mmCIF file of C-alpha atoms and ligand atoms in Angstrom:
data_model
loop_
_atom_site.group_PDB
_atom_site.id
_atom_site.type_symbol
_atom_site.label_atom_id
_atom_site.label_comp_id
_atom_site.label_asym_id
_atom_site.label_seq_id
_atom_site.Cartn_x
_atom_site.Cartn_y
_atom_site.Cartn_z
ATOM 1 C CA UNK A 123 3.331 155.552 162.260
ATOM 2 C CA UNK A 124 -0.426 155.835 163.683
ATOM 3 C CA UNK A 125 -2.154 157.957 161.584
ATOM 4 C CA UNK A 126 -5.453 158.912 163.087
ATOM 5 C CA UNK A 127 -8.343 158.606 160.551
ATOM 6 C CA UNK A 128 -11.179 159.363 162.857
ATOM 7 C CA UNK A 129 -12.799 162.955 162.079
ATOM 8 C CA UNK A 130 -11.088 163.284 158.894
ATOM 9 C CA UNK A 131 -11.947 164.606 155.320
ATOM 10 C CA UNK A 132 -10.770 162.102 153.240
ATOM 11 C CA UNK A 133 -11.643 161.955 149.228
ATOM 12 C CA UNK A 134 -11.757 159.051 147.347
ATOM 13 C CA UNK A 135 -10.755 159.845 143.781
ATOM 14 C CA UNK A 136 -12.643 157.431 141.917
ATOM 15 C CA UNK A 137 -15.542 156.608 144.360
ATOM 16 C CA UNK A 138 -17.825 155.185 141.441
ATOM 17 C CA UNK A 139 -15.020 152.392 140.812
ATOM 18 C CA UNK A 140 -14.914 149.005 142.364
ATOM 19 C CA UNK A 141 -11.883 149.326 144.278
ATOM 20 C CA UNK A 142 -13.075 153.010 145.213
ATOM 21 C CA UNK A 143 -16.432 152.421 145.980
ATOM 22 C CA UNK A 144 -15.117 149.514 148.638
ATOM 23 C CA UNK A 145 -12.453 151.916 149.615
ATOM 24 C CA UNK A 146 -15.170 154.770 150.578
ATOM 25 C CA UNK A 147 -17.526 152.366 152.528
ATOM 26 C CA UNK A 148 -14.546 151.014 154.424
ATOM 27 C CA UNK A 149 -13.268 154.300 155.173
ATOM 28 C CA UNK A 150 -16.865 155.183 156.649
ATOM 29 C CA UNK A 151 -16.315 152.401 159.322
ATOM 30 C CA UNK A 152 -13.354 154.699 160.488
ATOM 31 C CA UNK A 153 -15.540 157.496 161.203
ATOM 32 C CA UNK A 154 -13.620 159.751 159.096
ATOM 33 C CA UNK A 155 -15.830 162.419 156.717
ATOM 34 C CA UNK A 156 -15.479 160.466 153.394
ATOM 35 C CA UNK A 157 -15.485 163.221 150.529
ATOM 36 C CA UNK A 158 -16.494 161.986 147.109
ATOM 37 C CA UNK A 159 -17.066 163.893 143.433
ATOM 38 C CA UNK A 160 -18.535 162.325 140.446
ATOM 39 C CA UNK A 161 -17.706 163.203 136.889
ATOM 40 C CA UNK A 162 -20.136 165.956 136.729
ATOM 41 C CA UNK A 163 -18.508 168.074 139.421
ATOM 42 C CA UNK A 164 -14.634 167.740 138.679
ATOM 43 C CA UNK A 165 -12.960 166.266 135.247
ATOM 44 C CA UNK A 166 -9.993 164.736 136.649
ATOM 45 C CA UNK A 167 -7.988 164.984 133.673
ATOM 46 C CA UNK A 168 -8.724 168.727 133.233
ATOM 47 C CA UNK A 169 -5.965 170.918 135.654
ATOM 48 C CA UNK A 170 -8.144 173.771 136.248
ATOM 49 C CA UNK A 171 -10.990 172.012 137.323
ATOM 50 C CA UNK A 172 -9.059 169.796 139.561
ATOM 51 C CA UNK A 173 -7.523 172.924 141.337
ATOM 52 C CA UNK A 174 -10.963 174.447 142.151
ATOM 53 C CA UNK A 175 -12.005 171.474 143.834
ATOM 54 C CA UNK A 176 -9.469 170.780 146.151
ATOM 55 C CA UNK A 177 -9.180 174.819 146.949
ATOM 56 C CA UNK A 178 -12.184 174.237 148.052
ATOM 57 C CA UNK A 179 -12.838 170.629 149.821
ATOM 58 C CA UNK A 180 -10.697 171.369 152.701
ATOM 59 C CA UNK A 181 -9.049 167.874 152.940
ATOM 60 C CA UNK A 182 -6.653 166.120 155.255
ATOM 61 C CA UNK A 183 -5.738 162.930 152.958
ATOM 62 C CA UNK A 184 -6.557 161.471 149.319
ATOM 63 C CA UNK A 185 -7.267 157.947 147.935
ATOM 64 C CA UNK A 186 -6.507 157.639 144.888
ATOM 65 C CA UNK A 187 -8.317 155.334 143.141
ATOM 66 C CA UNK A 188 -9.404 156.929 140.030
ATOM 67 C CA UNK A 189 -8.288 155.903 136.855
ATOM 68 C CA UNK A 190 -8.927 154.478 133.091
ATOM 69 C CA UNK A 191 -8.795 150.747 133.644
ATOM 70 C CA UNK A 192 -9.528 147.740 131.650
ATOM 71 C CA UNK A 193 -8.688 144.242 130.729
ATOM 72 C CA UNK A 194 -6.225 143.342 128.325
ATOM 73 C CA UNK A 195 -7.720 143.826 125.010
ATOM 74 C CA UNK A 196 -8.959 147.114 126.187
ATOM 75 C CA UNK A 197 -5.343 148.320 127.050
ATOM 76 C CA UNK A 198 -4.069 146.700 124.072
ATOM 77 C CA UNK A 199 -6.507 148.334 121.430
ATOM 78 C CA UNK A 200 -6.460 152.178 122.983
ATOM 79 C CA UNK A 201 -2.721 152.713 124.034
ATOM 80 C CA UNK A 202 -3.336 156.827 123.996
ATOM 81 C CA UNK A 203 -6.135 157.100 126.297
ATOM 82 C CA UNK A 204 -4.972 154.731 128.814
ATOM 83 C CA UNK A 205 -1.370 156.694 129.000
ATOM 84 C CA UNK A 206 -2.628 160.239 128.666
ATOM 85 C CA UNK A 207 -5.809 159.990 130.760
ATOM 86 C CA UNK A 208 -3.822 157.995 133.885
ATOM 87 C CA UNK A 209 -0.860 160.433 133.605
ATOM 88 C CA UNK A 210 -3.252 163.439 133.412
ATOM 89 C CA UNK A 211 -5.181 161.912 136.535
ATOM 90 C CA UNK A 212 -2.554 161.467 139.009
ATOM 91 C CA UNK A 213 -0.774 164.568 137.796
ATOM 92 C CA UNK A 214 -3.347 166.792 138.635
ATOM 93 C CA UNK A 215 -4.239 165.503 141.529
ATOM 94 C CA UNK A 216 -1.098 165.238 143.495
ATOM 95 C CA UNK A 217 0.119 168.779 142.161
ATOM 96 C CA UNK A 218 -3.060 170.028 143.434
ATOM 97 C CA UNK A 219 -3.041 167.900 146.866
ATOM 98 C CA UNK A 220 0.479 169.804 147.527
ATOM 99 C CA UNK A 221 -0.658 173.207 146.574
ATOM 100 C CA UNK A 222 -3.599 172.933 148.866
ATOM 101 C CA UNK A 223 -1.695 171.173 151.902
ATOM 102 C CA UNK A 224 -3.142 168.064 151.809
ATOM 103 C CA UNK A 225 -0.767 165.683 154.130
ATOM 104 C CA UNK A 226 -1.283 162.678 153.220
ATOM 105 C CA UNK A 227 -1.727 160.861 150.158
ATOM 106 C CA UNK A 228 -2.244 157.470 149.075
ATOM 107 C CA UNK A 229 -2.033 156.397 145.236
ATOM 108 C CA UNK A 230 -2.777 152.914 143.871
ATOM 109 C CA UNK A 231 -1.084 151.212 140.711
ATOM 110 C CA UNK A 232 -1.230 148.011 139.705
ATOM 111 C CA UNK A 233 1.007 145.260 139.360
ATOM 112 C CA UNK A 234 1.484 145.183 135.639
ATOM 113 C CA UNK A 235 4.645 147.926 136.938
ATOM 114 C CA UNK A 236 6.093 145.095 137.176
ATOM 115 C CA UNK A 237 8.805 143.972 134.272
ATOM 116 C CA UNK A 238 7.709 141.102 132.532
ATOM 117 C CA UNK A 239 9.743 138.443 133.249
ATOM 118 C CA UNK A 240 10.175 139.732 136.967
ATOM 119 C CA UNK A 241 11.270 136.966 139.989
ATOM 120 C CA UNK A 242 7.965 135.693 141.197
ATOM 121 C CA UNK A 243 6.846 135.949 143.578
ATOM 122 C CA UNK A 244 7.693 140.229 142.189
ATOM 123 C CA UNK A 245 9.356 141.732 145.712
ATOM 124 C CA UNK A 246 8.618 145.598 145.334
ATOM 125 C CA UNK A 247 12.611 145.753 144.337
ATOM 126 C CA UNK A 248 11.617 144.556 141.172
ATOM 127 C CA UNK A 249 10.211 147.818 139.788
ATOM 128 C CA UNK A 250 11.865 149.329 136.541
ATOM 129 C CA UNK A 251 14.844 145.940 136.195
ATOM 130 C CA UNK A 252 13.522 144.860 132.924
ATOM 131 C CA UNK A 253 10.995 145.429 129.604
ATOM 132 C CA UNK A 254 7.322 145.386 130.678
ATOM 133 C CA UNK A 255 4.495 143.412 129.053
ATOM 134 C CA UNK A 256 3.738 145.328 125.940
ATOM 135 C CA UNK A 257 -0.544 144.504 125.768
ATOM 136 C CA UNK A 258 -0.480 146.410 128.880
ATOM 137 C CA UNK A 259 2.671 149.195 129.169
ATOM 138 C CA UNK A 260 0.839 152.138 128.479
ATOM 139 C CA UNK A 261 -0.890 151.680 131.515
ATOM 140 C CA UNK A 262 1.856 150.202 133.375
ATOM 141 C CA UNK A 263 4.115 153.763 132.407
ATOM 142 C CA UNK A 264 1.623 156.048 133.476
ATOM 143 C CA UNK A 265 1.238 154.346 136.979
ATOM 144 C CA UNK A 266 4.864 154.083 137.471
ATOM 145 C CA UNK A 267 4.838 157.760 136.584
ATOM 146 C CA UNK A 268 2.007 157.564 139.879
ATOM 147 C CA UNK A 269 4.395 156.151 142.039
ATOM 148 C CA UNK A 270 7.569 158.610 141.138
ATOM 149 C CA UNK A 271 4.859 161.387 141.628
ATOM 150 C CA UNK A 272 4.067 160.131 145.153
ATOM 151 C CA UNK A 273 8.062 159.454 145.370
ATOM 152 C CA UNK A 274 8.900 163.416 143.814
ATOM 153 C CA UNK A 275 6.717 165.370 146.316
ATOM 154 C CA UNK A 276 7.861 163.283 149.367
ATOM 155 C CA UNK A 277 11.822 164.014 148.255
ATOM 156 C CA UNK A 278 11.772 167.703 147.176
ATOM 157 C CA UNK A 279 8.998 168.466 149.497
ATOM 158 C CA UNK A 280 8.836 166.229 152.638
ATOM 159 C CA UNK A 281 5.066 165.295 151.624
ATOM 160 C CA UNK A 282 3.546 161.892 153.283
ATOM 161 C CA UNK A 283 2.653 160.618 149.631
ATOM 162 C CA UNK A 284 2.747 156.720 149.730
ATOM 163 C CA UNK A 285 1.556 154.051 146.852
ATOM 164 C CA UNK A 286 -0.368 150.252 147.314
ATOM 165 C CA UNK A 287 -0.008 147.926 144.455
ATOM 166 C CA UNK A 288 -2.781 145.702 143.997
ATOM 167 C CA UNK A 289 -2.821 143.141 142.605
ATOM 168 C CA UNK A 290 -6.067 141.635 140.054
ATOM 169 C CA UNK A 291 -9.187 142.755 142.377
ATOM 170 C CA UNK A 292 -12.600 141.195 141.928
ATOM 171 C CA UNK A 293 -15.505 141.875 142.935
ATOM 172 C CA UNK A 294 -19.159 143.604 143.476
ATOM 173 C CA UNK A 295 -19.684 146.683 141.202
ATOM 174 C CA UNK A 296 -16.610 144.910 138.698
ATOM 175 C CA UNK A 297 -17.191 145.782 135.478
ATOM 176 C CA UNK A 298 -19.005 142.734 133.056
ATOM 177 C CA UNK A 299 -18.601 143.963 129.747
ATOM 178 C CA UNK A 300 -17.049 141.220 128.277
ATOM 179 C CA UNK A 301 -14.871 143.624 125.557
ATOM 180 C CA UNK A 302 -13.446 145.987 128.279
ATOM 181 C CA UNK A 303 -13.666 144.041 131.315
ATOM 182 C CA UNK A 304 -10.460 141.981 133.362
ATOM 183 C CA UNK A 305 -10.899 138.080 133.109
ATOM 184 C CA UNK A 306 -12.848 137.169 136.255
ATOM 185 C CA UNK A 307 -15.912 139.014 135.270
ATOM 186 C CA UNK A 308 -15.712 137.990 131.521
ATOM 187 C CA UNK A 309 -15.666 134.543 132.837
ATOM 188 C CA UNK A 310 -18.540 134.701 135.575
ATOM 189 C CA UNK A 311 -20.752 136.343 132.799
ATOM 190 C CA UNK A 312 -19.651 134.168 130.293
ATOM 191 C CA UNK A 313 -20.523 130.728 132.108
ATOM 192 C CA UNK A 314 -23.412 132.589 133.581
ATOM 193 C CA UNK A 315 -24.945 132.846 129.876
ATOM 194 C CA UNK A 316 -23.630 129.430 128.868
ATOM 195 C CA UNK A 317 -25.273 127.910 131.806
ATOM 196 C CA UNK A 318 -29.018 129.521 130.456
ATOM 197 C CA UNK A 319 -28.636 129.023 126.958
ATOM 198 C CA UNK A 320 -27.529 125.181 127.922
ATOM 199 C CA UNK A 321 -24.392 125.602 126.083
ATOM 200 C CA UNK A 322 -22.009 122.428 125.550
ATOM 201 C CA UNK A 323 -19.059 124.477 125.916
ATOM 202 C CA UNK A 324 -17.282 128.186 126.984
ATOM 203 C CA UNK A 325 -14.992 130.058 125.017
ATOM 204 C CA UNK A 326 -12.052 132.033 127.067
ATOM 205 C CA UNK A 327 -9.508 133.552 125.959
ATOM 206 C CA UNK A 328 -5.687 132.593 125.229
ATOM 207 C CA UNK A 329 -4.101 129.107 126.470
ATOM 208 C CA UNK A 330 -5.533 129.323 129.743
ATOM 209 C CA UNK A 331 -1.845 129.081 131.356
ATOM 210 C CA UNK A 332 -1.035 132.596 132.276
ATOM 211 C CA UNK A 333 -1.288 132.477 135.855
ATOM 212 C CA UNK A 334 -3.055 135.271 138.123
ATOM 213 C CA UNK A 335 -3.482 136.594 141.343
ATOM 214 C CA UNK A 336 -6.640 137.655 142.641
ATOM 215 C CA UNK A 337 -7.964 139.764 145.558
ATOM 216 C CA UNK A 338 -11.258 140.560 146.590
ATOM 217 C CA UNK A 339 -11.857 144.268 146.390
ATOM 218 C CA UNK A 340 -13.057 144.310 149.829
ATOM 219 C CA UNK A 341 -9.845 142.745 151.376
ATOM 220 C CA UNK A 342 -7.479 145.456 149.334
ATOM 221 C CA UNK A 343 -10.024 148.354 150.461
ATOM 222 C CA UNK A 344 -9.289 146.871 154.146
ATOM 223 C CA UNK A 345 -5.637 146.773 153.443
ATOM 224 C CA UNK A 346 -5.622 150.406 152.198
ATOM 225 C CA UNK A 347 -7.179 151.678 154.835
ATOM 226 C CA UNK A 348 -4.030 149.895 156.921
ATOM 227 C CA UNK A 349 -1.502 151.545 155.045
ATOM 228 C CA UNK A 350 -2.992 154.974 155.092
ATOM 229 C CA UNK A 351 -3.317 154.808 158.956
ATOM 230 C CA UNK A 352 0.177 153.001 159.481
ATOM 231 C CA UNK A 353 2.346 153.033 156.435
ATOM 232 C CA UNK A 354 5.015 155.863 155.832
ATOM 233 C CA UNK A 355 7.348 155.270 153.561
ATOM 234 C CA UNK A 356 9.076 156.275 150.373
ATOM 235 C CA UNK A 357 8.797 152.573 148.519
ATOM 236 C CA UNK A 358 5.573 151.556 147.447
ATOM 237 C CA UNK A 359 3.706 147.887 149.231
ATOM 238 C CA UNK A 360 2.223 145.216 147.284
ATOM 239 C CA UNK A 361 -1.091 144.824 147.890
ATOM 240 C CA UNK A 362 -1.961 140.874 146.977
ATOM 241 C CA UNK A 363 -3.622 137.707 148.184
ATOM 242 C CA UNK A 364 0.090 135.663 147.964
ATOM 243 C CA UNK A 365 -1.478 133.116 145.689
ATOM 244 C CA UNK A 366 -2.287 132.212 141.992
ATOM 245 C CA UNK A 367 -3.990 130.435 139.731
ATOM 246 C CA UNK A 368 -4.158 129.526 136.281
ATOM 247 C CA UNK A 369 -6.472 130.974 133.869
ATOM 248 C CA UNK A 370 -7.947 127.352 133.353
ATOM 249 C CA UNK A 371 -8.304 126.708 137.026
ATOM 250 C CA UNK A 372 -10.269 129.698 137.350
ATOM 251 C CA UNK A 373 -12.073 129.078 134.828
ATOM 252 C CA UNK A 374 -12.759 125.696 136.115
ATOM 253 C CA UNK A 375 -13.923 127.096 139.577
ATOM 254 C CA UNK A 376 -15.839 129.573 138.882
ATOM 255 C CA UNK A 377 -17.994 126.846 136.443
ATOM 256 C CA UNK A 378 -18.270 125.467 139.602
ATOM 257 C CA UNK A 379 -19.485 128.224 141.474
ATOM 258 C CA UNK A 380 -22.135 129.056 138.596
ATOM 259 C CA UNK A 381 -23.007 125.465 138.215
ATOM 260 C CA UNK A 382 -21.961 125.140 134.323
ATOM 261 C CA UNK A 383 -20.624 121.582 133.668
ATOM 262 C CA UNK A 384 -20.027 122.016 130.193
ATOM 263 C CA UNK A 385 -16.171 121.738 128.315
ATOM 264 C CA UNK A 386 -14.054 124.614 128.189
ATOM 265 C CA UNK A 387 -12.190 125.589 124.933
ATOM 266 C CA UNK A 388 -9.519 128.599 124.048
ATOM 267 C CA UNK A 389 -9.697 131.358 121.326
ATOM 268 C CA UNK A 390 -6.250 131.470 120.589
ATOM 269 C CA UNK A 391 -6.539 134.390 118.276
ATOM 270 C CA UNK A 392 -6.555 136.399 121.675
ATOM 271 C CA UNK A 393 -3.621 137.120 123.798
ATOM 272 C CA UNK A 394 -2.099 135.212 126.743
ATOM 273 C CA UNK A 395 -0.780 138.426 128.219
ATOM 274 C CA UNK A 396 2.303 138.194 130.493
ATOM 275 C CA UNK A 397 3.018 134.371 131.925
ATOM 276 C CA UNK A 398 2.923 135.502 135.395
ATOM 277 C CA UNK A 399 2.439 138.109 138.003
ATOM 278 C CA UNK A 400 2.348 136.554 141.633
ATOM 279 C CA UNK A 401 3.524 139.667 143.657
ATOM 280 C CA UNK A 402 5.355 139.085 147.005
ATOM 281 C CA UNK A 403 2.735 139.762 150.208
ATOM 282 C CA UNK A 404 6.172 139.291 152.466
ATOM 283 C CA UNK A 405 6.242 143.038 153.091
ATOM 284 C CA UNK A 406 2.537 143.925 153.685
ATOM 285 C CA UNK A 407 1.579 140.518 155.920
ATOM 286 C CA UNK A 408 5.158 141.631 157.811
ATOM 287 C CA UNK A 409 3.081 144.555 158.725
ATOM 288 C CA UNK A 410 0.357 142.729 160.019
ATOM 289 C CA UNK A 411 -1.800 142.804 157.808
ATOM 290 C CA UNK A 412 -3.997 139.533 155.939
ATOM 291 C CA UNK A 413 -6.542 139.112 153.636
ATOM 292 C CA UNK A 414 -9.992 137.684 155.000
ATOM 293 C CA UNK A 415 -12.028 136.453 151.650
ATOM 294 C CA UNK A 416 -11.240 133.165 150.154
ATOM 295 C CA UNK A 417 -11.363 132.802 146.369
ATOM 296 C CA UNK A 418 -14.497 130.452 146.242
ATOM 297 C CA UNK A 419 -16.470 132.594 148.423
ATOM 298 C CA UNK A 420 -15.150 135.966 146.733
ATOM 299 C CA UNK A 421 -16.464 134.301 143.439
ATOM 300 C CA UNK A 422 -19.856 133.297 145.159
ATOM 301 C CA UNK A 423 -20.684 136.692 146.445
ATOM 302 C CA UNK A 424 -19.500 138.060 142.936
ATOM 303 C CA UNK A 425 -21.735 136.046 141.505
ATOM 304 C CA UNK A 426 -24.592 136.977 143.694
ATOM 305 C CA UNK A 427 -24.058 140.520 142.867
ATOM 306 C CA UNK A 428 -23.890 140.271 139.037
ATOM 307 C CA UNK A 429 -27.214 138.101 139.175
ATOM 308 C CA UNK A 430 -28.811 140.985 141.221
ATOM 309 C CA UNK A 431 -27.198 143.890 138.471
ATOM 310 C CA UNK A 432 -27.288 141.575 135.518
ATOM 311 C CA UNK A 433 -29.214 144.354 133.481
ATOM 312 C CA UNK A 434 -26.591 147.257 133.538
ATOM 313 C CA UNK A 435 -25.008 144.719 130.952
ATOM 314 C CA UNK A 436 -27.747 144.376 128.834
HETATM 315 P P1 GDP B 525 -4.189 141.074 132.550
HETATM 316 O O1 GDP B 525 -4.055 140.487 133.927
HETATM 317 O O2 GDP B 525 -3.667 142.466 132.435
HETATM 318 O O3 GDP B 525 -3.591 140.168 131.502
HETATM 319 O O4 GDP B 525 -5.751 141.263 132.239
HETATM 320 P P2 GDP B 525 -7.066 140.343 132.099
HETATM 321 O O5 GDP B 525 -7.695 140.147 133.437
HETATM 322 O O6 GDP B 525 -7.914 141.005 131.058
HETATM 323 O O7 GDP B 525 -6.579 138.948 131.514
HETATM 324 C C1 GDP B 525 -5.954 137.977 132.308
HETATM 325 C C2 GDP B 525 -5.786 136.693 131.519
HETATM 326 O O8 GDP B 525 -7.060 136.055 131.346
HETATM 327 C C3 GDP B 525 -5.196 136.839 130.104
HETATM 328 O O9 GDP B 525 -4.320 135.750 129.861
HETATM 329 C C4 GDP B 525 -6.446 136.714 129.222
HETATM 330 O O10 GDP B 525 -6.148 136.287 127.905
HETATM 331 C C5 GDP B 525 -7.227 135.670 129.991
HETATM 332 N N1 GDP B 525 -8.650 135.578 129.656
HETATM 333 C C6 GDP B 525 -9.316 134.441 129.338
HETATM 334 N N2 GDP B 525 -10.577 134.694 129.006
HETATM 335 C C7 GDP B 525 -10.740 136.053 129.136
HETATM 336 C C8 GDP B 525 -11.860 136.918 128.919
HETATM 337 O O11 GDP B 525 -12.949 136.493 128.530
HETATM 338 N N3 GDP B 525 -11.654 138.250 129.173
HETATM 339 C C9 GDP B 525 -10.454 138.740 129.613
HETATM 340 N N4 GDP B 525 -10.327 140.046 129.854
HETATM 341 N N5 GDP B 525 -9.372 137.927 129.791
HETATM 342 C C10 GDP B 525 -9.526 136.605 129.558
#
């Protein structure tokens, strides 16, 4: 498939969000007309209003990257909002996309759709064999529901609708608020502050042996804007780095990267979350396609970025 991008009108649901904010820039570089709508101009999780804008925006293809997203307590402590605002999100959206003739459409879960206990490295095969990880199924249902959405309109009505998986993504414009946020912020901030206040030690959360996957933000925007110009396909692709770490190892490196020396000790009152979730980049590198930003310098720049937005945390 070679799916031209150049001249396009392509809308990123979700444009304020890390992952859609890199998307849009990327998508720039392809000189296709990137289309974007803040919260002001279309509620996503309100039907009507999501009709009237895509009656009107004229579009060839959708990102979607919009969605309620969080870290673990966050999806632990407000099950309801993360299932009915994702499901409401992707529902409109690619009920509306078909009504209006959009042709192609790309929608992006995450890898918690994966069971808990899945084979790891997770193939994509591995979707719906077994019980998910309950601090985070809520979410994990409503973007499965994403995927048989994407799966549905391709079936009864020969739509291009594909889905990306990506993996844990990092980077600038993350959120740092350490209640909602995912781990790699909370832990940047965290030895960040310990570092000025000339702490002895950091606090993170769990055992520090769940092991993670990370990907810049920039690398998955780069690798959706691959599978939107050469993916078609009714399975959805993992979108990952191939590699993982342990929650203390990351810890441990980005201490380094902050240049906080102190010890690091575990609140065990908080959860551990699954054990593992390496997904398999077999399919996606068999593609051709790679990630470019090593975890050490993703950190740095991360880093870099909160130092320069520190105050939006404040
Ligand atoms: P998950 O990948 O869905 O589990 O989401 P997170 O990124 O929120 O958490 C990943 C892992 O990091 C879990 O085992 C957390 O318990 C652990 N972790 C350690 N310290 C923190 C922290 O300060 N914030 C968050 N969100 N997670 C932390």
């Amino acid at each position: 498939m070679n799916y031209q991008l150049d001249g396009k009108r392509v809308w990123v649901a979700g444009h304020r969000g890390m992952v859609g904010g890199a998307t849009a820039r990327r998508l720039a570089s392809e000189g296709c007309e990137v289309i974007t709508a803040g919260r002001d101009v279309v509620d996503l999780t309100r039907q009507s209003e999501v009709e009237a804008f895509l009656k009107d925006a004229r579009l060839d293809a959708i990102v979607m990257a919009a969605a309620k997203v969080g870290g673990i307590l966050a999806n632990d402590t407000k099950p309801a909002e993360f299932l009915y605002e994702n499901l409401m999100i992707e529902a409109n959206i690619v009920a509306a996309a078909h009504e209006n003739d959009v042709d192609r459409f790309l929608f992006l879960g995450s890898s918690c759709i994966y069971p808990k206990f899945a084979p790891q490295p997770i193939p994509e095969d591995a979707l719906l064999t077994g019980p998910l990880e309950a601090t985070n199924e809520w979410y994990a249902i409503a973007k499965i529901a994403g995927i048989k959405l994407a799966q549905a309109y391709r079936k009864q009505y020969g739509r291009d609708y594909i889905s990306a998986m990506p993996t844990n993504l990092y980077g600038p414009g993350d959120n740092f608020d350490l209640q909602s946020s995912h781990v790699m912020p909370a832990i940047i901030r965290k030895a960040h502050q310990a570092k000025l206040n000339g702490d002895k030690t950091i606090t993170v959360w769990g055992t520090g042996t769940p092991r993670r996957e990370f990907l810049h933000a920039e690398d998955c925007a780069d690798a959706l804007v691959f599978l939107l110009k050469s993916y078609s396909g009714y399975e959805h692709v993992n979108v990952g780095s191939g590699e993982d770490v342990t929650i203390l190892e990351l810890t441990q490196l980005v201490c380094e990267v902050v240049g906080f020396e102190g010890e690091i000790v575990h609140d065990l009152s908080k959860p551990d979350g699954t054990p593992r979730k390496l997904m398999s980049a077999d399919r996606l590198r068999g593609m051709g396609w790679a990630p470019r930003i090593g975890l050490r310098e993703g950190i740095a720049q991360t880093y870099d970025w909160f130092l320069a937005n520190q105050e939006r945390w404040q």
